[in-house]
Amino acid sequence: MKSTFLFVLIPVILFTLLQTGWSQHRYWVFLKDKGNYEQLSPEAQRLEVSRLVSPRALERRSRRGTDVFNKGNMWQDLPLEENYLQQLKKRGFGIHAKSRWLNAVSGTATPENLDEIRELPFVKSVQPVKVWKFARVKYRAAPAKSFYKNLLRDSIIVDYGSSAFQTEFHNIHQLHYLGLNGAGVVVAMFDTGFRLSHPALQTVKQQLLAEYDFVQMDSVTANQPGDALSQDSHGTFTLSVLGGYAPGDVVGPAFGANFLLAKTEKVDQEINLEEDNWAMAAEWAERQGADIVSSSLGYSVFDTGQNSYTYRDIDGETTIVTRAANELGRRGVLVVNSAGNEGSNSWHYIIAPADGFYVLAVGALDATNEVTGFSSRGPTSDGRTKPDVCALGSQVVGAGVSGGYVSASGTSASCPLAAGIAAQVLQAYPDLNVFQMLDILRRSGDTSRFPNNDRGWGKIDARRAWAFAGNQSYQPPEAFRALPPRPNPIRRSSGVMFFPVELKNPGQIRIDIYNTLGQRINTLYYYGTNMQNLVPWNVRNFHGNPLASGMYLYHVSSADGENSGKLVVLQ
């Protein structure tokens, strides 16, 4: 078995397959048909589907998905045949999950009972539920608010606090200025649990439509008896990055959205995780009326054996979670999923369900707009470019379960930023279908002309996506412009200085820092988009040492132009 500890410090839900005797006792049983429901008239079938699915979900399907009453979709939405389920139970099959879309149930059985179940005339096939182990994660304390105090300082909307950089990095604030905060959009979060008592999640609590725990099978997504102490830390963080609202601390892109919360994973070093929880959550969220699913969970496999997926299975249609994600897309739900943190290990590629045809797979960028080493790469095994886009995935600020704020790195952090932007765009243009949304969000990227398997279509941009959605012509700056850095002067204790640079064409920005003797003491590199870019500098030299107080010179250059100026560092 290969090592499972490589990404302990990166808060993405990372799973590695375990082949234990315990896991052999949980199976999917796929059924051949829907039994008596197939004998109903089309009108009766239509009525049955309408009974199971909320009016909002039906409206969304007709607006953005395939025809809700098209025969294929209607068949998949019919319930499982109850007589089949009773026969499975009589043969010792303990049912855990039911999937109308897959026409299957998961549960436990002994090998002897399983042999008998395979022979039942209505059973199509049996396969083990794939099992992973949760990798422990750690968070760092968030930077002091003063670290970001000079970003968005003229905001007329809200004080973004420590989330200012991630907000401006993607031009999220520009849509906030237009009143676009996800209002009217229903976002479903799939994660490990949620601590809604956190100050940043009070608006989420007010805008919560429903919640469900698919681990303990109840309606409590907060920590409860049986949960690990850190169970809800990951979900609390990702939810706040997307929809948190605590002015002066953290403000998410979609703080005005409505929410569905699904606890799909149990966090414990001794507990294994199953793919069927995600599949159950997908059907639940869809029938509740979700427009977008944000899932910072992913499933990767390192071992071989009968319980193992391989890279060949990352083809957009094989894994259980990917199949469920595709069904969400067919019904008009956009799935936004972490690409994964496998870029620097032997797996390397994206994780399921990021390989889905209807899924926006999100990679991770650092503060210099470079793809992080850990961000999973493409392509899918069938040759499609992935990830789709990238977002900031390094030192993203969000809520910590202690009640304070933390920073974390991983595609877990980049995913909710991208999902929040999607909610902003969908608020403005609610008739966009999933394929239109995928196209718009990809086109907003800074490498959309030349997508690749490292960063996909590039850094997602809220302002550009909104413009493309409205068929508005986006006008890049007419010429290169390097504005004075801010703050200037800067105190060493302030933490970071930003160089605003506008480019006519995307390309590399280089900033050289000199002392008054003309000696170069640092060089910054940043891949910029054709709009205003903020290049961060930590006011240190090549060796990482803080600069002495005094005057310094800077020179900004790119293929579009260059400019120079002075800056002052105070004690």
Coordinates of N, CA and C in Angstrom, one line a residue, residues 5 252 277 302 356 383 390 418 469 529:
F5 N 0.0 9.9 3.7 CA 0.2 11.1 4.5 C 0.7 12.3 3.8
G252 N -17.8 35.9 1.7 CA -17.7 35.0 0.6 C -18.4 35.6 -0.6
N277 N -22.4 7.6 0.2 CA -23.0 8.8 0.9 C -23.1 10.0 -0.1
F302 N -4.9 4.7 -4.9 CA -3.5 4.4 -5.1 C -3.2 2.9 -5.2
G356 N -16.1 14.4 -14.3 CA -17.5 14.4 -14.9 C -17.6 15.3 -16.1
G383 N -9.0 11.6 -22.4 CA -8.4 12.7 -23.2 C -8.9 14.1 -23.1
C390 N -9.0 27.4 -12.6 CA -8.2 27.4 -11.3 C -8.7 28.6 -10.5
A418 N -14.7 29.3 -6.6 CA -15.3 29.2 -8.0 C -16.8 28.9 -8.0
A469 N -21.5 36.2 -19.9 CA -22.9 35.7 -19.7 C -23.9 36.6 -20.3
T529 N -3.3 38.8 -16.0 CA -4.4 38.7 -17.0 C -4.5 40.1 -17.7

